[in-house]
Amino acid sequence: GAWWILPMFVGILFFNIFGEELWWRGYILPRQELAHGKYAWIVHGVLWTLFHFFWKWDLFVLLTTCLALSFVAQKTKSTWPGIIVHFILNGLALIPLTMGILGKL
C-alpha cells in the first residue's frame, strides 16, 4: 500500500534515463566522434560500460547493450533509440515494484 514509491520511482527513472542519454549520447558521443571518427561508438560503449561497473555481475550484457546503443546513436545521430531502450530495460522494474505495492509478491 505504499503508493508514494511508484511516482518517486517514475521520477527517478525519468531523470536517470534522460540525464544519462543526453549526457552520454547527446554531449559526450559527438565529441568522441571528433577524436575517434567512425570508431567512436566502440570507445563510447566501453566507457559507458565502465560507468556501470558497479553491476559487475552483468558486465557482458551491459557491454553488448552499450556497444549496440552507441553504434545506433552514432549512425542515426539521435538520442531517441537510447532513451527508448533505456526506458524499456530500466522500466521493467515497474512490474515487480507495482506487484510489491499491491502485495502480490
PDB file of C-alpha atoms in Angstrom:
ATOM      1  CA  GLY A   1       0.000   0.000   0.000  1.00  0.00           C
ATOM      2  CA  ALA A   2       2.986   2.375  -0.175  1.00  0.00           C
ATOM      3  CA  TRP A   3       1.811   4.058  -3.367  1.00  0.00           C
ATOM      4  CA  TRP A   4       4.119   7.048  -2.888  1.00  0.00           C
ATOM      5  CA  ILE A   5       7.003   4.808  -4.000  1.00  0.00           C
ATOM      6  CA  LEU A   6       5.619   4.465  -7.537  1.00  0.00           C
ATOM      7  CA  PRO A   7       5.673   8.171  -8.565  1.00  0.00           C
ATOM      8  CA  MET A   8       9.028   8.562  -6.812  1.00  0.00           C
ATOM      9  CA  PHE A   9      10.454   5.653  -8.832  1.00  0.00           C
ATOM     10  CA  VAL A  10       8.991   7.029 -12.086  1.00  0.00           C
ATOM     11  CA  GLY A  11      10.571  10.435 -11.355  1.00  0.00           C
ATOM     12  CA  ILE A  12      13.946   8.894 -10.629  1.00  0.00           C
ATOM     13  CA  LEU A  13      13.624   6.725 -13.750  1.00  0.00           C
ATOM     14  CA  PHE A  14      12.822   9.787 -15.877  1.00  0.00           C
ATOM     15  CA  PHE A  15      15.788  11.835 -14.658  1.00  0.00           C
ATOM     16  CA  ASN A  16      18.137   8.831 -14.771  1.00  0.00           C
ATOM     17  CA  ILE A  17      17.274   7.980 -18.356  1.00  0.00           C
ATOM     18  CA  PHE A  18      17.134  11.469 -19.804  1.00  0.00           C
ATOM     19  CA  GLY A  19      20.169  12.544 -17.794  1.00  0.00           C
ATOM     20  CA  GLU A  20      22.323   9.629 -18.905  1.00  0.00           C
ATOM     21  CA  GLU A  21      21.180   9.654 -22.502  1.00  0.00           C
ATOM     22  CA  LEU A  22      21.503  13.392 -23.037  1.00  0.00           C
ATOM     23  CA  TRP A  23      24.871  13.438 -21.311  1.00  0.00           C
ATOM     24  CA  TRP A  24      26.379  10.294 -22.868  1.00  0.00           C
ATOM     25  CA  ARG A  25      24.832  10.247 -26.323  1.00  0.00           C
ATOM     26  CA  GLY A  26      23.915  13.895 -26.686  1.00  0.00           C
ATOM     27  CA  TYR A  27      27.070  15.515 -25.341  1.00  0.00           C
ATOM     28  CA  ILE A  28      29.963  13.057 -24.993  1.00  0.00           C
ATOM     29  CA  LEU A  29      29.499  10.902 -28.122  1.00  0.00           C
ATOM     30  CA  PRO A  30      29.616  13.797 -30.618  1.00  0.00           C
ATOM     31  CA  ARG A  31      32.880  14.973 -29.056  1.00  0.00           C
ATOM     32  CA  GLN A  32      34.295  11.454 -29.154  1.00  0.00           C
ATOM     33  CA  GLU A  33      33.407  11.318 -32.849  1.00  0.00           C
ATOM     34  CA  LEU A  34      35.677  14.309 -33.400  1.00  0.00           C
ATOM     35  CA  ALA A  35      38.541  12.457 -31.714  1.00  0.00           C
ATOM     36  CA  HIS A  36      37.902   8.863 -32.813  1.00  0.00           C
ATOM     37  CA  GLY A  37      35.910   9.209 -36.038  1.00  0.00           C
ATOM     38  CA  LYS A  38      33.856   6.216 -37.143  1.00  0.00           C
ATOM     39  CA  TYR A  39      35.171   4.107 -34.248  1.00  0.00           C
ATOM     40  CA  ALA A  40      33.883   6.463 -31.558  1.00  0.00           C
ATOM     41  CA  TRP A  41      30.982   4.108 -30.809  1.00  0.00           C
ATOM     42  CA  ILE A  42      33.451   1.448 -29.601  1.00  0.00           C
ATOM     43  CA  VAL A  43      35.252   3.836 -27.239  1.00  0.00           C
ATOM     44  CA  HIS A  44      31.927   5.247 -26.134  1.00  0.00           C
ATOM     45  CA  GLY A  45      30.358   1.824 -25.491  1.00  0.00           C
ATOM     46  CA  VAL A  46      33.323   0.607 -23.454  1.00  0.00           C
ATOM     47  CA  LEU A  47      33.385   3.788 -21.345  1.00  0.00           C
ATOM     48  CA  TRP A  48      29.639   3.646 -20.767  1.00  0.00           C
ATOM     49  CA  THR A  49      30.022   0.030 -19.643  1.00  0.00           C
ATOM     50  CA  LEU A  50      32.758   1.052 -17.205  1.00  0.00           C
ATOM     51  CA  PHE A  51      30.439   3.807 -15.922  1.00  0.00           C
ATOM     52  CA  HIS A  52      28.087   0.975 -14.898  1.00  0.00           C
ATOM     53  CA  PHE A  53      30.888  -1.162 -13.407  1.00  0.00           C
ATOM     54  CA  PHE A  54      29.067  -1.353 -10.076  1.00  0.00           C
ATOM     55  CA  TRP A  55      26.928  -4.046 -11.791  1.00  0.00           C
ATOM     56  CA  LYS A  56      29.912  -6.399 -12.098  1.00  0.00           C
ATOM     57  CA  TRP A  57      27.683  -9.463 -12.433  1.00  0.00           C
ATOM     58  CA  ASP A  58      26.101  -8.017 -15.586  1.00  0.00           C
ATOM     59  CA  LEU A  59      29.108  -6.586 -17.436  1.00  0.00           C
ATOM     60  CA  PHE A  60      28.908  -8.845 -20.506  1.00  0.00           C
ATOM     61  CA  VAL A  61      25.256  -7.999 -21.138  1.00  0.00           C
ATOM     62  CA  LEU A  62      25.985  -4.341 -20.404  1.00  0.00           C
ATOM     63  CA  LEU A  63      28.918  -4.265 -22.816  1.00  0.00           C
ATOM     64  CA  THR A  64      26.774  -5.743 -25.577  1.00  0.00           C
ATOM     65  CA  THR A  65      23.950  -3.287 -24.922  1.00  0.00           C
ATOM     66  CA  CYS A  66      26.262  -0.291 -24.531  1.00  0.00           C
ATOM     67  CA  LEU A  67      28.095  -1.037 -27.764  1.00  0.00           C
ATOM     68  CA  ALA A  68      24.846  -1.566 -29.663  1.00  0.00           C
ATOM     69  CA  LEU A  69      23.278   1.641 -28.346  1.00  0.00           C
ATOM     70  CA  SER A  70      26.437   3.616 -29.061  1.00  0.00           C
ATOM     71  CA  PHE A  71      26.579   2.254 -32.614  1.00  0.00           C
ATOM     72  CA  VAL A  72      22.922   3.104 -33.295  1.00  0.00           C
ATOM     73  CA  ALA A  73      23.270   6.566 -31.729  1.00  0.00           C
ATOM     74  CA  GLN A  74      26.328   7.341 -33.829  1.00  0.00           C
ATOM     75  CA  LYS A  75      24.733   6.105 -37.063  1.00  0.00           C
ATOM     76  CA  THR A  76      21.357   7.800 -36.529  1.00  0.00           C
ATOM     77  CA  LYS A  77      22.719  10.937 -34.811  1.00  0.00           C
ATOM     78  CA  SER A  78      19.806  10.610 -32.385  1.00  0.00           C
ATOM     79  CA  THR A  79      19.434  10.062 -28.664  1.00  0.00           C
ATOM     80  CA  TRP A  80      15.904   8.622 -29.047  1.00  0.00           C
ATOM     81  CA  PRO A  81      16.895   4.972 -29.636  1.00  0.00           C
ATOM     82  CA  GLY A  82      18.896   5.051 -26.396  1.00  0.00           C
ATOM     83  CA  ILE A  83      16.083   6.750 -24.496  1.00  0.00           C
ATOM     84  CA  ILE A  84      13.579   4.131 -25.679  1.00  0.00           C
ATOM     85  CA  VAL A  85      15.813   1.115 -24.953  1.00  0.00           C
ATOM     86  CA  HIS A  86      16.949   2.581 -21.638  1.00  0.00           C
ATOM     87  CA  PHE A  87      13.327   3.129 -20.580  1.00  0.00           C
ATOM     88  CA  ILE A  88      12.321  -0.409 -21.598  1.00  0.00           C
ATOM     89  CA  LEU A  89      15.219  -2.038 -19.722  1.00  0.00           C
ATOM     90  CA  ASN A  90      15.050   0.125 -16.590  1.00  0.00           C
ATOM     91  CA  GLY A  91      11.262   0.434 -16.743  1.00  0.00           C
ATOM     92  CA  LEU A  92      10.844  -3.329 -16.350  1.00  0.00           C
ATOM     93  CA  ALA A  93      11.425  -2.764 -12.636  1.00  0.00           C
ATOM     94  CA  LEU A  94       7.985  -1.118 -12.524  1.00  0.00           C
ATOM     95  CA  ILE A  95       6.363  -4.564 -12.765  1.00  0.00           C
ATOM     96  CA  PRO A  96       7.724  -6.122  -9.549  1.00  0.00           C
ATOM     97  CA  LEU A  97       7.563  -2.734  -7.820  1.00  0.00           C
ATOM     98  CA  THR A  98       3.844  -2.388  -8.569  1.00  0.00           C
ATOM     99  CA  MET A  99       3.183  -6.003  -7.620  1.00  0.00           C
ATOM    100  CA  GLY A 100       5.022  -5.452  -4.351  1.00  0.00           C
ATOM    101  CA  ILE A 101       2.929  -2.368  -3.609  1.00  0.00           C
ATOM    102  CA  LEU A 102      -0.223  -4.383  -4.356  1.00  0.00           C
ATOM    103  CA  GLY A 103       1.040  -7.123  -2.013  1.00  0.00           C
ATOM    104  CA  LYS A 104       1.134  -9.715  -4.800  1.00  0.00           C
ATOM    105  CA  LEU A 105       4.790 -10.696  -4.287  1.00  0.00           C
TER     106      LEU A 105
END
